[in-house]
Amino acid sequence: MEKTFNPQAIERTLYQNWEEKGYFAPASDQRGDRTPYSIMIPPPNVTGSLHMGHAFQDSIMDALIRYHRMKGCNTLWQVGTDHAGIATQMVVERKILAEEGKTRHDYGREAFTDKIWEWKEASGGTITRQLRRLGASVDWDTERFTMDKGFYAAVQEVFVRLYEDDLIYRGKRLVNWDPKLHTAISDLEVENKEVKGNMWHLRYPLADGEKTAEGKDYIVVATTRPETMLGDTGVAVNPEDERYQALIGKAVILPLVNRRIPIVADEHADMEKGTGCVKITPAHDFNDHEVGKRCNLPMINVMTLNGDIRQQGEAYNIDGTVNQSIDTAIPEAYRGMERFAARKQIVADLDALGLLEKIDDHTLMVPYGDRSGVVIEPLLTDQWFVRAAPLAKPAIEAVEDGRIQFVPKQYENMYFSWMRDIQDWCISRQLWWGHRIPAWYDDAGNVYVGRNEAEVREKHNIPTPVVLTQDDDVLDTWFSSALWTFGTLGWPEPTDRLNTFHPTDVLVTGFDIIFFWVARMIMMTMHFMKDEDGKPQVPFKYVYVTGLIRDEHGDKMSKSKGNVLDPLDMIDGIDLEALVEKRCGNMMQPQLAEKIEKRTRSTFPDGISAHGTDALRYTLYSLASTGRDINWDMNRLEGYRNFCNKIWNAANYVKMHTDDQDCGNGDEPVELTLADRWIVSRLQRVEAQIEKNLSEFRLDHASQNLYDFVWNEYCAWYLELSKPVLWDEHAPAERKRGTRRTLVRVLEAIMRLAHPFMPYITEAIWQNIKHSAGVAGDTLMLQSYPVSDPARIDETAERDIEWLKSFITGIRNIRAELNIGPSKPLNVLLRNTSADDVARLNDNQTFLKSLAKLEDIRVLAAGEEAPMATTQLVGSMEVLVPMAGLIDKDKESARLNKEIERFAKEVARFEGKLNNEKFISKAPADVVAKEQAKLAEAQAARAKLEEQLEAIKAL
RNA sequence: AGUCGGUUAGCUCAGUUGGUAGAGCACCACCUUGACAUGGUGGGGGUCGCUGGUUCAAGUCCAGUACCGACUACCA
């Protein structure tokens, strides 16, 4: 082993070896009871790269997988990537525009999708390479892609069956239209942002000479979108509204357009808001659309797919059929105008006509496309939808009755609130990259759905001369990823893999995609996957919802903020210039570069040093608490890098004393010291803690348990306690043998315990010590996970070591207080010793002398006068360090006074409690007894310290 | 507007069924002793957002309140 821990020297070769040997595959391992345990990786975008969120979630999955694999489960971690429709298509479109000045239309559909496949082949490996660096023990043999052949078949099958079950339909509906990307998007892909805008109050003249109650010949409607008035087909007032009772059923003349539109009564109109009159544009507003349905108002579409004003409106009845009776002319002035320009013009024209009552400032929520960043337009188009409510019902029940559990549980609320009010899901996208919808049309516009054209022809008896054309649209990416748990296992074929590994055990994901993915996966899986009794199968038993990793200030990591941290840079390190280039180069908004550069230079003046994968992973585990936001902290990373170093050096020490030595693996007798028995006992406890915390997905606690044990017990105390035994030439062979054996076996157990968290360093060390520890095997990965054995918990040894520790700490305390160097040997005297103290003293002279650097320890004889000394208490025993000439009277008095005060406070607190009648009578007896014992102890301590103070003063 | 989080040491965060507040980093002092200075030893530092209530006992349970945040819906 190298002298200092150097992660880069070990990581790559270890991973390669694991992968080559096939240890990640379920079949590689034949130990244990082989209970299936499976996790499906949330498929990252195929052309993406690993960010902190991936590193976080994948590290958690790897820990769970490695833990269960070591426990002897038949373990599958399914890996794969997502074709990521819009995201990938956009990347390639941008690329060809930048490199060739072409658009996708220059290429044509087929050539363009070929181009994307090329790009996928070229850059698709990045994220999987990075997964390897992270140590992810995924089963590479069965890697999947959401557009591979098998998945394609699964998607077609699902679509066809849902259509046959009347759970998919096509229709002209109002959808969220992205005028830049030219596609419909689902509700979830719309981001509502608060924007400062205006409210325009418009006068609509009444028809037929009608007058309002106030005698005016117009009514006033308020709107934030005046341009849509071109498509108004009514004005609504509340049926209860007395002001307008007389006008219901009458009409207004729509200004500029001069269309006569009715005044209708609908509860949508709020009497409290504005004037109480609302213009109704059923083709351009979701609420108005509903009003249109209720009041049977036609819809007039006045916008193009670009979001410009049409040359001529399109009229539909509310059921979507074409309406030819309405005049859909659009005033010439606005034809072809961009939507926001049209808004300006229309307002100006209304003003000129004296129809603009007033303009108010108004803050409103505006919908933006999450990919394009442009304002979304509600638009009437033909789209495919999934009827969500029937699918949601069993999916809700599965969470209600606990077949699926969210961890932390609070996320169930989020799930329920969305699922119980679920809207139909628009699944068609006007893109080229994705799963093409398996629907065909004939010239008459009839639609046929089937697995392929041949099937469609056969089923519907369509002769060859009839031309069928396939639907141009593709499916929402989330439609295919909703099939991930069973699609990856071979469905629709009834494969062994499906039978063995479905339902999966746990889904690890962020709360941000509960709606996008988790909910839809539950719905789809429960519809298609049934167990032997025909009951719906859930996709997974647990949903472990992680928080989102943010930067050190709690800000979301984003390229435009320049605060993105690349997990690979944590592992391998990066110099400042490279980091600046990475953050500022190739930016969509170059004007931010200067600010980002400045920020980067001040946050990382020396770049980022290499910390290794294990340190990165350990940091992620330690941060994996139940909160929703997780603030990244470089200091923690450094702390855990140090932890790795600590482990490495401890292993060096162990090797130094065990390599080629008799480690008690044969038949020779061994003697176990108190320290040996103690560390074995403590090991059982930490094993139990880790087991419990892993079962509750508290990896933060588990990693903390391990850290405490390794650093504060094994390294800080046990290794020190082993030294006097191993250094002592005269120590009996069986004792040395026992200590060597314990030393190396506990280290070996620690390596197994820690392996799911820090796979590299543990494997590297384990390979070095396995022989001394008396274990065989090619890899730590397939060793059994340590199980706590309650029979090996030794409470006596634990109490004895506590005594020893407080003795040693007491001496160290005196050294620090009196400025006595750690290497200066001391003589100590003991007073007020109990039988236990004497016994412990006799058993542990060597330990005490070595760790506290003592020359002699002697119990004061009865009646013997104690010399001038400074004192520490170990329970009721007094440890005296004679201070011939050393004493600083003032300093020592001050120290004693401080101690006395501390105990006096305690005494007061306990006395107060115990004098409380109610406490005595109501608190449980054991609590009272404990308080009494504490009081007595504090009182005794105070008394002794006071005695000493007197003695000092008397000097 | 609704739902759900958060508010604990200078910073980032733990705190499991109510029983005298913890970690890492930072800080102070001392120490290069035969695993480790990416280290060791000792130490300082918190009226647990605020107000009430339940209880012998509240960071922990209940009610209210302030601030911060997320999500959902809506605002003509």
Coordinates of C-alpha atoms (C1' of nucleotides) in Angstrom, one line a residue, chain A residues 199 222-224 270 273 278 287 362 365 625 628 631 635 641-642 645-646 649-650 653 692 698 701 704 711 715 720 723 727 809 812-813 816 909 916 918-919 922-924 934, chain B residues 3-5 11-16 19-21 23-26 29-31 33-44 55-57 69-76:
Chain A
M199 CA -55.3 45.4 -17.2
A222 CA -61.4 44.1 -18.3
T223 CA -58.7 42.0 -19.9
T224 CA -55.0 41.4 -19.7
D270 CA -67.0 37.2 -10.5
K273 CA -63.8 41.6 -9.8
V278 CA -65.9 39.2 -18.7
N287 CA -61.5 29.4 -18.4
H362 CA -51.5 44.7 -12.9
M365 CA -49.0 35.0 -13.8
S625 CA -31.3 14.1 5.3
R628 CA -36.2 19.4 0.5
N631 CA -26.9 22.9 0.4
N635 CA -16.0 21.9 3.7
R641 CA -11.6 13.3 2.2
N642 CA -9.7 13.5 5.4
N645 CA -7.1 9.4 4.6
K646 CA -7.7 8.5 8.2
N649 CA -3.5 5.4 7.5
A650 CA -5.2 3.2 10.0
Y653 CA -0.9 0.8 10.8
K692 CA -31.6 0.1 11.1
R698 CA -31.4 7.3 6.6
H701 CA -27.4 8.7 9.9
Q704 CA -22.5 9.3 10.7
W711 CA -12.7 7.7 13.8
C715 CA -8.8 4.9 15.4
E720 CA -3.9 3.4 20.7
K723 CA 0.1 -0.2 20.9
W727 CA 5.1 -2.9 21.4
T809 CA -8.9 12.1 29.6
R812 CA -4.7 14.9 29.6
N813 CA -6.9 17.6 31.1
A816 CA -3.4 20.9 29.2
R909 CA -30.6 21.9 39.0
N916 CA -40.5 19.4 43.4
K918 CA -45.0 16.7 41.7
F919 CA -41.9 15.5 40.0
K922 CA -45.6 11.8 38.9
A923 CA -42.3 11.0 37.1
P924 CA -41.5 7.3 36.6
K934 CA -26.8 12.4 39.6
Chain B
rU3 C1' -51.0 22.6 0.4
rC4 C1' -46.3 21.4 2.4
rG5 C1' -41.5 22.5 4.2
rC11 C1' -21.2 28.6 8.5
rU12 C1' -23.7 23.9 6.6
rC13 C1' -26.8 20.7 9.1
rA14 C1' -28.4 16.2 12.6
rG15 C1' -31.6 15.7 16.9
rU16 C1' -35.7 8.8 16.1
rG19 C1' -36.2 13.2 30.6
rU20 C1' -30.2 18.2 31.7
rA21 C1' -28.7 20.2 23.2
rA23 C1' -21.6 16.7 14.2
rG24 C1' -18.4 18.6 10.3
rC25 C1' -16.1 23.0 9.1
rA26 C1' -14.5 27.6 11.3
rA29 C1' -4.3 27.3 23.2
rC30 C1' -0.7 23.5 23.2
rC31 C1' 1.9 19.3 20.6
rU33 C1' 5.1 11.0 20.4
rG34 C1' 7.1 4.9 16.3
rA35 C1' -0.7 5.0 11.2
rC36 C1' -2.1 9.7 10.0
rA37 C1' -0.2 17.7 10.5
rU38 C1' -5.6 15.5 5.2
rG39 C1' -2.9 14.6 12.3
rG40 C1' -3.2 14.7 18.0
rU41 C1' -4.7 16.9 22.9
rG42 C1' -7.5 20.4 25.5
rG43 C1' -11.0 24.5 25.1
rG44 C1' -14.6 28.6 23.9
rU55 C1' -47.1 18.1 31.2
rC56 C1' -43.6 16.7 37.1
rA57 C1' -40.6 17.7 32.6
rG69 C1' -38.9 28.9 0.7
rA70 C1' -41.3 25.3 -2.6
rC71 C1' -45.4 23.5 -5.1
rU72 C1' -50.6 23.7 -7.0
rA73 C1' -54.5 26.7 -8.6
rC74 C1' -56.3 31.3 -10.0
rC75 C1' -56.4 36.4 -10.7
rA76 C1' -61.4 38.4 -16.9

